[in-house]
Short mmCIF file of C-alpha atoms and ligand atoms in Angstrom, two decimals:
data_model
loop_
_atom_site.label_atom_id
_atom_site.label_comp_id
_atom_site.label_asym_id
_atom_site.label_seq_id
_atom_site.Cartn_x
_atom_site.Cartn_y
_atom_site.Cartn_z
CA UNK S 918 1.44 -27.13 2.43
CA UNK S 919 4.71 -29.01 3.80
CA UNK S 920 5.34 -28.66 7.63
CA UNK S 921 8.91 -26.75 5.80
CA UNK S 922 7.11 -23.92 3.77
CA UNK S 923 4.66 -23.31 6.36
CA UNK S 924 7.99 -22.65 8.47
CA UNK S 925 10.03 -20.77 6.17
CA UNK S 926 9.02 -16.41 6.65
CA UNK S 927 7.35 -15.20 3.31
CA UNK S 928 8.03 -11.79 3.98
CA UNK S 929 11.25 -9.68 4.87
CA UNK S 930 11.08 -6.63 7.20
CA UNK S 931 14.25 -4.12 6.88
CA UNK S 932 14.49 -0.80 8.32
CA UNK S 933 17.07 0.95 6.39
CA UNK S 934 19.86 2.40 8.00
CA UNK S 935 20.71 4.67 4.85
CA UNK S 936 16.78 5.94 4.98
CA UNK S 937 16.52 6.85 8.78
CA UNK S 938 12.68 6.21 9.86
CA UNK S 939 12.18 3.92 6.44
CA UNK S 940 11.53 0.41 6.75
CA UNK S 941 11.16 -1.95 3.80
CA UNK S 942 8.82 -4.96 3.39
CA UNK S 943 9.45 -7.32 0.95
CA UNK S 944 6.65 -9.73 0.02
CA UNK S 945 8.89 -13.10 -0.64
CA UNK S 946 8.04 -15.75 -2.75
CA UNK S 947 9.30 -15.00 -6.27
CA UNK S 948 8.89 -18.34 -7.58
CA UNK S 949 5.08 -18.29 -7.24
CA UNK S 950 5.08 -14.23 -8.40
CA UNK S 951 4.74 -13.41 -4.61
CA UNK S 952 1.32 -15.03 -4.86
CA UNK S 953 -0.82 -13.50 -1.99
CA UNK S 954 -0.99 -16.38 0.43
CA UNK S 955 -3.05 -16.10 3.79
CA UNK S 956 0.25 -16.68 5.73
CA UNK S 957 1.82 -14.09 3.11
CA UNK S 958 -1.19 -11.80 4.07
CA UNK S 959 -0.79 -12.74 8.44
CA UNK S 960 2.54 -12.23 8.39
CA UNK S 961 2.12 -9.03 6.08
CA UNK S 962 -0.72 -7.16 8.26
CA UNK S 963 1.38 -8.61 11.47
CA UNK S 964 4.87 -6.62 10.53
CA UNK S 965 2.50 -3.75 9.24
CA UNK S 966 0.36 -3.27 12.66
CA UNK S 967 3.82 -3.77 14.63
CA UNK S 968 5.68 -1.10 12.78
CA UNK S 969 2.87 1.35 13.06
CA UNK S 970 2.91 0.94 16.79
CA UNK S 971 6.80 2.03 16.25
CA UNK S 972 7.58 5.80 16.44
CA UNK S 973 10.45 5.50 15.02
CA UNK S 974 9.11 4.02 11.67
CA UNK S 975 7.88 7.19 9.25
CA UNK S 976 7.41 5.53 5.94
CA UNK S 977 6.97 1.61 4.98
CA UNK S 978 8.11 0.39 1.52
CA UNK S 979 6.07 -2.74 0.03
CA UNK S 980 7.71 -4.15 -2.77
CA UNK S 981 7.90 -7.88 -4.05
CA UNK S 982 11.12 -10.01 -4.22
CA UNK S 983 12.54 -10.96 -7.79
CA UNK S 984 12.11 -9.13 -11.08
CA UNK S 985 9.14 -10.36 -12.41
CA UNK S 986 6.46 -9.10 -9.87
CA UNK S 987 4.92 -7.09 -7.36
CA UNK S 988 2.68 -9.68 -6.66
CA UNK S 989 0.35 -11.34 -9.06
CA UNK S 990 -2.57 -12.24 -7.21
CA UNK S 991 -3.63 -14.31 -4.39
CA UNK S 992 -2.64 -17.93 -4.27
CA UNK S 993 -4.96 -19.40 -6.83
CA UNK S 994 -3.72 -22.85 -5.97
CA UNK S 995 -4.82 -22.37 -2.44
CA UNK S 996 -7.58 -20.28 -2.92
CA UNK S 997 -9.13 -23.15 -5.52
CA UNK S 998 -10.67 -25.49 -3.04
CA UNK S 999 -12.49 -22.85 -1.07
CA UNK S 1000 -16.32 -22.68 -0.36
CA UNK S 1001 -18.36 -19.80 0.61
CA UNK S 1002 -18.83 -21.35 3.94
CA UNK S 1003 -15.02 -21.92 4.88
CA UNK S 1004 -14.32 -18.34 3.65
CA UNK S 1005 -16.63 -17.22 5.83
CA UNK S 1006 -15.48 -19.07 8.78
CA UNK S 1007 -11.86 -18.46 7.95
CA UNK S 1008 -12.39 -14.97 8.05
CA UNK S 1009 -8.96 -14.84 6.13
CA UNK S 1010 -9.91 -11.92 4.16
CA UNK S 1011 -10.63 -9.96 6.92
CA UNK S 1012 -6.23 -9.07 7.12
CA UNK S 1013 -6.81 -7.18 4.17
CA UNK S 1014 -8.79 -4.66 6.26
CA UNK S 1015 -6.42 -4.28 8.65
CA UNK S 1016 -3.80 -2.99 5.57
CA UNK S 1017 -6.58 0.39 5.53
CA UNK S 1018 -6.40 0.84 9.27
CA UNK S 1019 -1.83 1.34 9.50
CA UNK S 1020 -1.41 5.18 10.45
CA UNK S 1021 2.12 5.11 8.82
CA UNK S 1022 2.32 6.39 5.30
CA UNK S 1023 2.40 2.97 2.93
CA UNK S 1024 4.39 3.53 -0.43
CA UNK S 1025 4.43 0.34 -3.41
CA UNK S 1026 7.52 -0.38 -5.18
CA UNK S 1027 5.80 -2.46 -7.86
CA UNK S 1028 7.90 -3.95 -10.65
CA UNK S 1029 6.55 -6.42 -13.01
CA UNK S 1030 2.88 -8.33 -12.19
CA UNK S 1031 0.71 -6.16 -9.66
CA UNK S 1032 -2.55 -8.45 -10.66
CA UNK S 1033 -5.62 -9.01 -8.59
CA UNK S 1034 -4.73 -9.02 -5.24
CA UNK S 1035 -1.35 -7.72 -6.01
CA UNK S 1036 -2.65 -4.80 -7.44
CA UNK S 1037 -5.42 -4.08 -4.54
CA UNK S 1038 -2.54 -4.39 -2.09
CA UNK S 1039 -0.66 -1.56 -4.34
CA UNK S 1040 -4.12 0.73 -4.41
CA UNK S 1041 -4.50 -0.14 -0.72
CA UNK S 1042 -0.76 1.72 -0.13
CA UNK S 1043 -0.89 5.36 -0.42
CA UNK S 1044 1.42 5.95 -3.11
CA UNK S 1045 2.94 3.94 -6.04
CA UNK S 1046 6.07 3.98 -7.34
CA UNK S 1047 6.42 1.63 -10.80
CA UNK S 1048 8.78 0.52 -12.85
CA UNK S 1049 8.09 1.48 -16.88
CA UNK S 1050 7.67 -2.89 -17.46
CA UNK S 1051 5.15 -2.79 -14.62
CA UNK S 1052 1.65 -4.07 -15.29
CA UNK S 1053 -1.71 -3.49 -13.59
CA UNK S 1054 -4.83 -5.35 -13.45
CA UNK S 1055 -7.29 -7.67 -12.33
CA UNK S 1056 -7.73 -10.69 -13.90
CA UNK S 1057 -10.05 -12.22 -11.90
CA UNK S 1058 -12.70 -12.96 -14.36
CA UNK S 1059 -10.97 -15.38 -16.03
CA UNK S 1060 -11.26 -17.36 -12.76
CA UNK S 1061 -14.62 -17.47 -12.55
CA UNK S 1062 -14.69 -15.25 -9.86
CA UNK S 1063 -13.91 -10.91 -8.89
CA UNK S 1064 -12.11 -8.64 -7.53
CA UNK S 1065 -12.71 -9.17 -3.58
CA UNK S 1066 -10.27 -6.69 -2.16
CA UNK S 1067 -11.14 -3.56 -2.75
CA UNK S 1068 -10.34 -4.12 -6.48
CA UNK S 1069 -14.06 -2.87 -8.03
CA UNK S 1070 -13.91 0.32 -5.61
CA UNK S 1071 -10.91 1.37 -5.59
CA UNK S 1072 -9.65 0.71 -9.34
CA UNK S 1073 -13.09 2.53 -10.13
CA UNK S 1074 -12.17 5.76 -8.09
CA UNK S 1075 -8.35 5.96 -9.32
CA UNK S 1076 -9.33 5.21 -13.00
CA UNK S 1077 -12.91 6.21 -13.32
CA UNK S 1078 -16.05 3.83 -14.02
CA UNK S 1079 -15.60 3.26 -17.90
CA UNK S 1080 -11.49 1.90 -18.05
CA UNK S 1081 -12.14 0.00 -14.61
CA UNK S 1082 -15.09 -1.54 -16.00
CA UNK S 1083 -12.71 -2.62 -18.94
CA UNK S 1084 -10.39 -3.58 -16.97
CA UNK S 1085 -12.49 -5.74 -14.75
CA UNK S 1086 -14.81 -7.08 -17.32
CA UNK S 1087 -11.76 -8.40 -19.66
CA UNK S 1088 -8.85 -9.14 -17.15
CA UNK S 1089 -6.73 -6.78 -19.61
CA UNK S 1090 -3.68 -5.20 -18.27
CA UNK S 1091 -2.68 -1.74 -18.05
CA UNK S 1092 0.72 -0.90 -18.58
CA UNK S 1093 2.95 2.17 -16.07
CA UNK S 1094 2.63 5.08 -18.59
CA UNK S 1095 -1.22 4.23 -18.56
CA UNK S 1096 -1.14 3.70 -15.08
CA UNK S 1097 0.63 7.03 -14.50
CA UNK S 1098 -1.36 8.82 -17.11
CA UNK S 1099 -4.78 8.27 -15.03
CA UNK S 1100 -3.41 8.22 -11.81
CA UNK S 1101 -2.80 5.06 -10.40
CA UNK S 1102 0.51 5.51 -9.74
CA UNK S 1103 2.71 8.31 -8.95
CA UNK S 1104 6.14 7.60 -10.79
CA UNK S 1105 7.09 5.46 -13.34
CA UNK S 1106 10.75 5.10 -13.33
CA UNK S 1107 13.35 2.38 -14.71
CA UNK S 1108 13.26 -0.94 -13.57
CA UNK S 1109 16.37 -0.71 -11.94
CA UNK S 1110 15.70 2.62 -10.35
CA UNK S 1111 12.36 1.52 -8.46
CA UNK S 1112 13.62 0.85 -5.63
CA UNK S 1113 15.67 3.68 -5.24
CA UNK S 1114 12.61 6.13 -6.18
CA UNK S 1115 10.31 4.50 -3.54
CA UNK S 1116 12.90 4.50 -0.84
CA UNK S 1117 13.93 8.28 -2.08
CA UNK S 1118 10.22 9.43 -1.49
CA UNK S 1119 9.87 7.53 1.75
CA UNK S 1120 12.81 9.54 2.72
CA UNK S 1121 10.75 12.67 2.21
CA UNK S 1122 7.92 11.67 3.67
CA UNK S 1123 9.99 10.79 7.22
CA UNK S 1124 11.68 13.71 6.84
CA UNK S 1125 8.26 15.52 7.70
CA UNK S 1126 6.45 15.88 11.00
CA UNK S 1127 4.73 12.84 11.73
CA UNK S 1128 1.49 14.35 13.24
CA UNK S 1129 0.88 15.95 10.54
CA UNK S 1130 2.13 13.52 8.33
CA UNK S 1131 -0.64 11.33 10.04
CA UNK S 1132 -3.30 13.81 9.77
CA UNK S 1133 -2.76 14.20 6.06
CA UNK S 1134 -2.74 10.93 5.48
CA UNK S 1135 -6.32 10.43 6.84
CA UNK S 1136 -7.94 13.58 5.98
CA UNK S 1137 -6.48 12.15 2.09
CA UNK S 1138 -8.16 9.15 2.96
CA UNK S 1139 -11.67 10.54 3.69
CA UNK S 1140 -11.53 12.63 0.29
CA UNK S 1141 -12.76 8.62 -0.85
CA UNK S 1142 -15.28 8.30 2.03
CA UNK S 1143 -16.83 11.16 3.04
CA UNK S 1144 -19.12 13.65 1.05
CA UNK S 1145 -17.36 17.01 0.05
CA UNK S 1146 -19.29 19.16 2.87
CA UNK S 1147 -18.24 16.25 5.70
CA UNK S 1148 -13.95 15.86 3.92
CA UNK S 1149 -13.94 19.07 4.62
CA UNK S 1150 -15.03 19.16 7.97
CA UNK S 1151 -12.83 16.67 8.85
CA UNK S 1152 -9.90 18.27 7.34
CA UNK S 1153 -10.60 21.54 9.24
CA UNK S 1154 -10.47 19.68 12.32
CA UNK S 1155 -7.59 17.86 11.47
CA UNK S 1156 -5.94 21.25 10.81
CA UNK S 1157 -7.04 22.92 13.91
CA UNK S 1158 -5.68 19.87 16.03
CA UNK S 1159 -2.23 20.28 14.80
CA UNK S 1160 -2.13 23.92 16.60
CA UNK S 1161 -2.02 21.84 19.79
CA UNK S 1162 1.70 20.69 18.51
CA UNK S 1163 5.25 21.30 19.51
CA UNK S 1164 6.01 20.68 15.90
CA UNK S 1165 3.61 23.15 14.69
CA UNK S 1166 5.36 25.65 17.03
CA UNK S 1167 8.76 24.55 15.89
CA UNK S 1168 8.04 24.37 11.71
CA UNK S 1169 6.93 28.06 11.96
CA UNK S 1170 9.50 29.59 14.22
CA UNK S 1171 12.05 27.85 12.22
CA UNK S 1172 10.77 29.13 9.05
CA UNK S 1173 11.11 32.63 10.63
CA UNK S 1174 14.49 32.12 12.09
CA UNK S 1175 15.37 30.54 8.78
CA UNK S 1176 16.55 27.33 10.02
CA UNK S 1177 15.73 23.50 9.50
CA UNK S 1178 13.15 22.62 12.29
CA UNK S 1179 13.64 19.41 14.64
CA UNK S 1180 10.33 17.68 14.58
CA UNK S 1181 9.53 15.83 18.03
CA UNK S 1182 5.98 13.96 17.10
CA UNK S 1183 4.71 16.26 19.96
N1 DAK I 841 -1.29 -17.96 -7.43
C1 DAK I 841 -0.48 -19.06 -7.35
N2 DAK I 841 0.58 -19.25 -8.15
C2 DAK I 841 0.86 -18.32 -9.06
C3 DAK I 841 0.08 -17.15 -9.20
C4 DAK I 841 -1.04 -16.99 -8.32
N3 DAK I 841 -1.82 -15.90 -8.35
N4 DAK I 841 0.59 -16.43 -10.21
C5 DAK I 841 1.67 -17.09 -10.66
N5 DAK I 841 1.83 -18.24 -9.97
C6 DAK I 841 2.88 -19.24 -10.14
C7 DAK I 841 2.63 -20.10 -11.37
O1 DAK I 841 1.74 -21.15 -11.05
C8 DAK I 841 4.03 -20.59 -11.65
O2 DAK I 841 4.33 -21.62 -10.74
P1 DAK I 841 4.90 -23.04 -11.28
O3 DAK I 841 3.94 -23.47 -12.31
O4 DAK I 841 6.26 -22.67 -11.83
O5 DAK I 841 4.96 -23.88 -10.05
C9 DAK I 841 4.89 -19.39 -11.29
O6 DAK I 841 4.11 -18.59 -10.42
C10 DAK I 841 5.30 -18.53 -12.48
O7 DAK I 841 4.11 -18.16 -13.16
P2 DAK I 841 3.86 -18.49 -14.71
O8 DAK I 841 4.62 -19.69 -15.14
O9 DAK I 841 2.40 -18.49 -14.91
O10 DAK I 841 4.53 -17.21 -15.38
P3 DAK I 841 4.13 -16.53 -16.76
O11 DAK I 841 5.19 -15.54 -17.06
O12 DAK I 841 3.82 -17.55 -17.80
O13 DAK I 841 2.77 -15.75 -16.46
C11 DAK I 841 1.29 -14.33 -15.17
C12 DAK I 841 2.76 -14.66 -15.53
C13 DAK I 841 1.32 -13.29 -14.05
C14 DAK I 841 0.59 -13.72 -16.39
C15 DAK I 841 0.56 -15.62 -14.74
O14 DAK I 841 1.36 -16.24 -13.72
C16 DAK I 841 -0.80 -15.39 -14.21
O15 DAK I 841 -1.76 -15.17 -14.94
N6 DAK I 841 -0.94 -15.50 -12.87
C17 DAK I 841 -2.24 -15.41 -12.21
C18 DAK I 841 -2.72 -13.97 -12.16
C19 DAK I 841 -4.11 -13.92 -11.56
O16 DAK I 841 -5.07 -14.47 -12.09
N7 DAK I 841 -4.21 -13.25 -10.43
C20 DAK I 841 -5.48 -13.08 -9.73
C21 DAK I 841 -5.64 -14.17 -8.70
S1 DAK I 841 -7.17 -14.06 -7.83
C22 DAK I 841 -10.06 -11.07 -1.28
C23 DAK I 841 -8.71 -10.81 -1.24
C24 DAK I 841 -7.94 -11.05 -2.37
C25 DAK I 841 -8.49 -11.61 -3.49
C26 DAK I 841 -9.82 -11.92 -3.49
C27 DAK I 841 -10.62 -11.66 -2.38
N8 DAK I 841 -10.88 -10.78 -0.14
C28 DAK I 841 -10.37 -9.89 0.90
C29 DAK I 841 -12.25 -11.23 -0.07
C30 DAK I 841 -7.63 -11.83 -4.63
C31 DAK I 841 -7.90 -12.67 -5.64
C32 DAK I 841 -6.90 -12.84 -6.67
O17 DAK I 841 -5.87 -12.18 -6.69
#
């Protein structure tokens, strides 16, 4: 790596004055696909962990710069020399955890490549939003090597053990409609339209009371962690907890009075 590219950002942080509470993240190096690099992945979990300190940011948007990916992978050509010992040391990887611990709702605008890494950064988001030329998988074995992300758990839940295990064994792609059909994504819209669709739903999800917003999100989150009998008892709590809230009081009077409540994150 030149003393220039190590120098130059490789990701783009926007909050969106049309979108109020959005802010958009654009993973920046379209002439390597975005390629997941670890100052691509610093710089990434950096803005993400900054913005969820933020209460003014609702909703992120992750999407990748150009029209030919989301991101498709991470950076083989940096990633080649590597031995178990200076992964281990590095501790590199360990960013990729901190994606699972940001509190503020994650949505993927993926258009294109979402491979390996690229598409365990989209299943790490909480929703995704594709384009109908976007294309899922992880291709990994034809390294040499495996998913290492979250890729074999969390490609297994979404699509179930028998098309992950294809998936995983082969390096095939899936294509949007498949992706939608099973689950992996949420919308599949037009290329050109991706964008717009991800930033459209981020609008409705900071439109909503963040507490609760919050709460969702991680009671969601436990539905992949926690046995049925202990989801649920976190959920209840959850639930309870939001009775403590000004914007609990203020959603339900102003669905009696019949007007639109003013949320306060109280
Ligand atoms: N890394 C580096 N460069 C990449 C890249 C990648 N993953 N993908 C593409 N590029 C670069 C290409 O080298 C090329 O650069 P130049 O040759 O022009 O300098 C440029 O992007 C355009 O790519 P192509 O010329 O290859 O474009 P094509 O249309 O012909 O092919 C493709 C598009 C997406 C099918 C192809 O680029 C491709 O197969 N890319 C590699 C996909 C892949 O194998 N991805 C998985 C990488 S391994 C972990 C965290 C993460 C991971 C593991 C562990 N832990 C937390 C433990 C992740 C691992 C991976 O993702």
């Amino acid at each position: 790596m030149t003393p220039d590219s190590a120098a130059k950002p490789r990701i783009k942080v926007e909050p969106q004055s049309a979108h109020p509470g959005v802010v958009l993240v654009t993973l920046d190096r379209p002439e390597v696909l975005n390629a997941l690099d670890y100052q691509t992945m610093g710089e990434l979990t950096d803005a993400l962990e900054s913005l969820d300190t933020d209460e003014s940011v609702r909703c992120i948007v992750i999407t990748g710069a150009g029209d030919r990916a989301f991101a498709a992978g991470a950076d083989i050509k940096e990633m080649a020399p590597a031995t178990p010992v200076m992964l281990s040391v590095a501790n590199n990887f360990a960013r990729w955890e901190r994606i699972r611990r940001v509190r503020v709702p994650l949505v993927a605008a993926v258009r294109g490549f979402a491979l390996g890494g690229g598409c365990e950064l989209a299943m790490a988001c909480d929703m995704v939003v594709a384009s109908d030329d976007a294309q899922f998988g992880q291709p990994e074995i034809k390294l040499g090597i495996m998913p290492g992300a979250g890729g074999t758990q969390r490609l297994t839940r979404a699509l179930g053990k028998a098309k992950a295990m294809e998936l995983i064994l082969t390096g095939r792609n899936i294509g949007a409609a498949e992706a939608l059909e099973r689950g992996l994504v949420s919308q599949v819209v037009a290329r050109e339209e991706t964008l717009n669709a991800a930033l459209a739903l981020a609008d409705e999800v900071a439109a909503m009371p963040p507490l609760a917003v919050r709460a969702a999100k991680e009671s969601v989150n436990r539905a992949y962690e926690l046995s049925l009998e202990a989801g649920l008892e976190f959920e209840r709590r959850n639930f309870f907890m939001l009775f403590a809230s000004d914007d609990q009081k203020e959603g339900m009077a102003a669905f009696v009075d019949k007007r639109k409540p003013t949320w306060k994150g109280r």
